[in-house]
Coordinates of C-alpha atoms in Angstrom, one line a residue:
M206 CA -11.4 -18.1 4.3
Q207 CA -12.1 -22.0 4.6
K208 CA -13.2 -23.7 7.6
V209 CA -11.6 -27.5 9.2
P210 CA -13.1 -30.2 7.0
P211 CA -15.8 -31.9 9.5
L212 CA -14.1 -35.1 8.9
L213 CA -11.2 -34.1 11.3
R214 CA -13.6 -32.7 14.0
L215 CA -14.7 -36.3 14.3
D216 CA -12.0 -36.9 17.1
K217 CA -13.1 -34.7 19.6
N218 CA -9.8 -35.1 21.1
N219 CA -8.3 -33.0 18.9
Q220 CA -11.7 -30.2 19.0
Q221 CA -9.0 -27.9 20.4
D222 CA -6.9 -27.9 17.8
Y223 CA -9.1 -26.2 15.9
D224 CA -11.6 -23.9 17.7
P225 CA -10.5 -20.6 19.5
L226 CA -9.3 -20.7 23.6
V227 CA -9.1 -16.9 24.4
V228 CA -10.4 -14.8 21.4
S229 CA -12.3 -15.1 18.4
L230 CA -11.7 -13.6 15.1
G231 CA -14.1 -13.2 12.4
P232 CA -17.4 -14.7 12.4
Y233 CA -17.1 -18.3 12.7
H234 CA -16.3 -18.4 16.5
H235 CA -18.0 -15.1 17.0
G236 CA -20.3 -14.7 20.8
K237 CA -18.6 -17.7 22.5
E238 CA -19.8 -16.4 26.0
E239 CA -15.9 -18.5 27.0
L240 CA -14.5 -16.0 24.6
Q241 CA -16.3 -13.1 26.1
S242 CA -13.7 -11.7 27.8
A243 CA -11.6 -10.8 24.8
E244 CA -14.4 -9.3 23.4
D245 CA -14.5 -6.8 26.1
F246 CA -10.8 -5.9 25.8
K247 CA -11.3 -5.6 22.1
L248 CA -12.8 -2.0 22.9
I249 CA -10.0 -1.7 24.9
A250 CA -8.1 -2.3 21.5
L251 CA -10.4 -0.1 19.5
E252 CA -9.4 3.4 22.0
M253 CA -5.5 2.1 21.9
F254 CA -5.8 1.8 18.1
V255 CA -7.1 5.0 18.0
A256 CA -5.2 7.3 20.5
D257 CA -2.9 10.0 18.7
S258 CA -4.0 8.9 15.2
G259 CA -5.7 12.1 14.8
H260 CA -9.3 10.2 13.5
D261 CA -11.3 9.3 15.8
V262 CA -13.3 5.5 15.9
L263 CA -16.7 7.1 13.6
F264 CA -13.3 7.9 10.8
F265 CA -12.6 3.8 11.1
Y266 CA -15.6 2.8 11.2
F267 CA -16.7 4.5 8.0
K268 CA -13.1 3.4 6.2
V269 CA -14.3 -0.6 7.1
L270 CA -18.0 -0.4 5.9
Q271 CA -17.2 1.3 2.5
L272 CA -15.2 -2.9 1.8
V273 CA -17.7 -4.5 3.9
N274 CA -18.8 -6.3 0.9
D275 CA -15.2 -7.1 0.3
A276 CA -15.2 -8.4 3.4
R277 CA -18.1 -10.9 3.7
N278 CA -16.8 -12.5 0.3
C279 CA -13.7 -13.7 1.7
Y280 CA -16.5 -15.8 4.2
F281 CA -18.9 -19.0 3.8
E282 CA -22.1 -17.2 3.3
D283 CA -24.4 -18.7 5.8
S284 CA -22.1 -17.4 8.3
T285 CA -22.3 -14.0 7.8
K286 CA -25.4 -13.1 7.0
K287 CA -27.0 -12.7 10.0
Y288 CA -25.0 -10.0 10.6
D289 CA -26.2 -6.6 8.4
D290 CA -23.4 -4.4 7.2
E291 CA -23.2 -2.1 10.5
T292 CA -23.2 -5.2 12.5
F293 CA -20.5 -7.3 10.4
A294 CA -18.2 -3.7 9.5
Q295 CA -18.1 -3.3 13.3
M296 CA -17.0 -7.0 14.1
M297 CA -13.9 -6.6 11.5
L298 CA -13.0 -3.3 12.8
L299 CA -12.5 -4.7 16.7
D300 CA -11.2 -8.4 15.8
A301 CA -8.6 -5.9 13.3
C302 CA -7.7 -3.3 16.2
F303 CA -7.4 -6.5 18.3
I304 CA -5.0 -8.3 15.9
I305 CA -2.9 -4.7 15.5
N306 CA -2.7 -3.9 18.9
D307 CA -0.7 -7.3 20.0
I308 CA 1.0 -6.7 16.7
I309 CA 2.1 -3.3 17.8
S310 CA 2.8 -4.8 21.7
R311 CA 4.9 -7.5 20.8
C312 CA 6.8 -5.1 18.1
K313 CA 7.0 -1.8 19.8
S314 CA 6.3 -2.8 23.7
G315 CA 5.4 0.4 26.1
A316 CA 2.2 0.9 27.5
N317 CA 0.5 -1.0 25.8
F318 CA 1.8 -4.1 25.8
Y319 CA 1.5 -4.2 29.8
I320 CA -2.0 -2.7 29.6
T321 CA -3.0 -5.7 27.3
R322 CA -1.1 -8.8 29.8
Y323 CA -3.1 -6.3 32.1
C324 CA -6.8 -7.2 30.7
L325 CA -6.3 -10.4 29.6
G326 CA -4.4 -11.9 31.7
D327 CA -0.4 -13.5 31.6
L328 CA -1.6 -16.9 30.7
A329 CA -4.3 -15.9 28.0
S330 CA -1.5 -13.4 26.6
E331 CA 0.2 -15.8 26.0
I332 CA -2.5 -18.4 23.8
V333 CA -3.8 -15.1 21.8
L334 CA -0.9 -16.2 19.4
R335 CA -1.8 -19.4 18.9
D336 CA -5.3 -18.2 18.4
M337 CA -4.5 -15.8 15.5
F338 CA -3.3 -18.5 13.5
L339 CA -6.2 -21.2 13.5
L340 CA -7.2 -21.8 9.9
E341 CA -11.1 -20.3 11.1
N342 CA -10.1 -18.1 13.1
Q343 CA -9.2 -14.9 10.8
I344 CA -10.1 -11.5 8.9
P345 CA -8.7 -10.9 6.0
F346 CA -5.5 -9.7 5.8
W347 CA -6.1 -6.8 3.6
L348 CA -8.2 -5.2 5.6
L349 CA -5.7 -5.7 8.7
K350 CA -2.7 -4.3 5.9
F351 CA -5.2 -2.1 5.2
L352 CA -6.1 -0.5 9.0
M353 CA -2.3 -0.6 10.0
C354 CA -1.5 1.4 7.4
L355 CA -4.2 3.5 7.8
R356 CA -2.9 4.4 11.3
C357 CA 0.9 4.2 11.1
G358 CA 1.2 4.9 7.5
K359 CA 1.8 2.7 4.7
Q360 CA 6.1 2.1 5.0
E361 CA 5.8 1.8 9.5
G362 CA 2.5 -0.2 9.3
E363 CA 4.1 -2.4 6.8
E364 CA 7.4 -2.8 8.1
M365 CA 5.5 -3.6 11.6
L366 CA 3.7 -6.5 9.7
N367 CA 6.5 -8.0 8.3
E368 CA 8.8 -7.7 11.5
F369 CA 5.6 -9.8 13.4
L370 CA 5.5 -12.2 10.7
N371 CA 8.9 -12.7 10.3
G372 CA 10.0 -12.5 13.7
T373 CA 7.0 -15.4 14.1
M374 CA 9.1 -17.7 12.5
F375 CA 12.7 -16.2 12.4
G376 CA 12.9 -15.0 16.0
N377 CA 15.2 -11.5 15.3
Y378 CA 15.6 -12.8 11.6
K379 CA 14.6 -9.6 9.5
G380 CA 13.4 -12.1 6.1
S381 CA 10.8 -11.4 2.5
G382 CA 8.2 -8.6 2.9
I383 CA 5.5 -10.4 2.1
A384 CA 3.1 -7.2 3.6
S385 CA 5.3 -5.2 1.3
R386 CA 3.2 -6.7 -1.9
D387 CA 1.3 -4.4 -3.5
K388 CA -0.3 -7.6 -4.9
D389 CA -1.0 -11.8 -4.7
L390 CA -1.3 -10.6 -1.0
P391 CA -1.8 -13.5 1.5
H392 CA -5.5 -14.1 2.4
H393 CA -5.2 -13.9 5.4
L394 CA -2.1 -14.7 9.1
L395 CA -1.9 -18.3 8.5
D396 CA -1.2 -18.4 4.9
A397 CA 1.2 -15.9 5.4
F398 CA 3.1 -17.3 8.0
W399 CA 3.2 -20.2 5.6
L400 CA 4.5 -17.4 2.8
V401 CA 7.2 -16.9 5.2
L402 CA 8.3 -20.3 5.5
V403 CA 8.6 -21.4 1.9
S404 CA 9.5 -17.8 0.7
E405 CA 12.9 -17.6 -1.3
S406 CA 13.6 -14.3 -1.2
C407 CA 16.7 -15.0 1.3
K408 CA 18.1 -17.8 -0.8
D409 CA 21.9 -17.8 -1.2
K410 CA 21.7 -14.8 1.0
P411 CA 25.7 -14.3 2.9
T412 CA 26.1 -14.8 6.3
S413 CA 29.1 -13.9 8.8
P414 CA 30.9 -16.3 11.0
K415 CA 28.7 -14.8 13.5
S416 CA 25.7 -15.4 12.6
R417 CA 26.1 -18.7 10.7
A418 CA 27.5 -19.9 14.4
S419 CA 24.0 -18.3 15.8
N420 CA 21.5 -20.1 13.2
D421 CA 23.5 -23.6 13.6
S422 CA 22.6 -23.1 17.7
V423 CA 19.4 -22.0 17.3
C424 CA 19.4 -25.3 14.3
L425 CA 21.0 -27.7 16.9
N426 CA 17.9 -26.9 19.3
H427 CA 15.5 -27.0 17.2
F428 CA 16.2 -30.9 16.3
K429 CA 16.1 -31.6 19.1
N430 CA 12.7 -31.0 19.7
F431 CA 11.2 -31.9 16.9
G432 CA 10.0 -35.3 18.0
R433 CA 7.3 -34.5 20.6
C434 CA 5.2 -32.6 18.0
S435 CA 2.5 -34.8 17.1
N436 CA 1.3 -32.7 14.1
L437 CA 1.8 -29.5 12.2
H438 CA -0.4 -27.7 14.6
E439 CA 1.1 -28.6 17.8
Y440 CA 4.8 -27.9 15.9
I441 CA 3.4 -24.5 15.3
C442 CA 2.1 -24.0 18.6
N443 CA 5.0 -24.9 20.0
L444 CA 7.7 -22.8 18.1
P445 CA 9.3 -20.7 20.3
C446 CA 9.7 -18.2 17.9
F447 CA 6.0 -17.1 19.0
L448 CA 7.7 -15.6 22.3
W449 CA 10.6 -14.0 20.6
W450 CA 9.0 -10.4 21.6
R451 CA 10.1 -11.0 25.3
R452 CA 13.6 -10.3 23.9
S453 CA 13.0 -7.0 24.7
N454 CA 9.2 -6.6 26.5
I455 CA 9.7 -8.3 29.5
D456 CA 13.2 -8.4 31.1
N457 CA 17.1 -8.6 29.4
D458 CA 17.4 -11.5 30.9
S459 CA 19.3 -13.9 29.2
N460 CA 17.1 -16.9 29.4
T461 CA 14.1 -14.5 27.3
K462 CA 16.5 -14.5 24.5
K463 CA 16.5 -18.4 24.1
Y464 CA 14.2 -20.1 20.9
V465 CA 13.3 -23.7 21.8
H466 CA 13.1 -24.5 17.8
C467 CA 11.7 -28.3 17.8
F468 CA 13.5 -30.5 14.6
R469 CA 14.1 -34.5 14.5
S470 CA 17.9 -34.8 16.7
A471 CA 20.5 -34.7 13.9
T472 CA 22.3 -37.3 15.7
E473 CA 19.5 -40.0 14.6
L474 CA 19.9 -38.3 11.1
K475 CA 23.4 -39.4 10.7
A476 CA 22.4 -42.9 12.7
K477 CA 19.9 -43.4 9.5
G478 CA 22.7 -42.5 6.8
I479 CA 21.4 -39.3 6.1
H480 CA 24.4 -36.5 6.2
F481 CA 23.1 -32.5 6.3
R482 CA 24.6 -29.4 6.0
R483 CA 23.4 -26.4 6.5
S484 CA 21.8 -24.2 3.9
S485 CA 22.3 -20.4 2.9
A486 CA 18.5 -19.7 2.8
D487 CA 16.0 -19.2 5.4
S488 CA 13.6 -21.1 3.6
L489 CA 12.0 -24.5 3.3
K490 CA 12.5 -24.5 -0.6
G491 CA 16.3 -23.9 1.0
I492 CA 16.3 -27.6 0.9
K493 CA 17.8 -29.9 -1.7
F494 CA 18.0 -33.5 -1.8
K495 CA 21.7 -35.2 -3.1
S496 CA 21.4 -39.2 -3.2
V497 CA 24.7 -40.5 -2.4
P498 CA 25.5 -44.9 -3.6
A499 CA 26.7 -46.3 0.4
L500 CA 29.9 -47.0 0.6
T501 CA 31.0 -51.2 -0.1
E502 CA 32.5 -52.9 2.8
Q503 CA 35.9 -54.0 1.7

């Protein structure tokens, strides 16, 4: 688990781009007083995770304790040596259950969704997803998948992780199964998010006229606002697909189904002589460039 290079932290104006605002995940920001409200909620998330699982808390705790050395090795030693094995295992379990509860709440709606929003508040619940994709705020993806599949079963656990990752980027788009891999798993959620962005598994996928029209509308909305983003983190935080779960969790109003993606204006690109057509691949690797000689004026 990497840390933000110290050079980037010299600019205090960018501090909010690197530090969690609501919840700490992993040891790097653990124990911060301003994040205590989420620490209290982690115990509730653990209870919801255990409920109807057929096991008690100790079952999951000892499963994590058996893997504690592997989890420690994912972080810089100086950030974990102050915790004994029992305390570190407890941290990993609580943090993983917090994330899993959030994923289940967004994918399945139900009581967990309303309990989470009631305990954290509407504003904090919106910011949680932003915190989950910070570089220094990660837990091992293999541990997250292990507990998800242990709780829900392998097939359902992987499906929910894939739905969450693809939904975060593409709205209700069903893409490649990053979480279904048996090897070469992403290191953490941020790494998984990046892999979804560059996945080539959907290359040249045929699309119906209806879906093409829908995708074109989404892309044009995305083009309109990209110029407002000053950096990649701001771009990611403003991806409206972060709110894709609103389509079923809040109400049935059509406004909750809109995705306001961010891309440079298509009109600006064309004005500069850059012409484009939509790719059939839902991946950043699906972009191809072709240089065309300029037309000679007669």
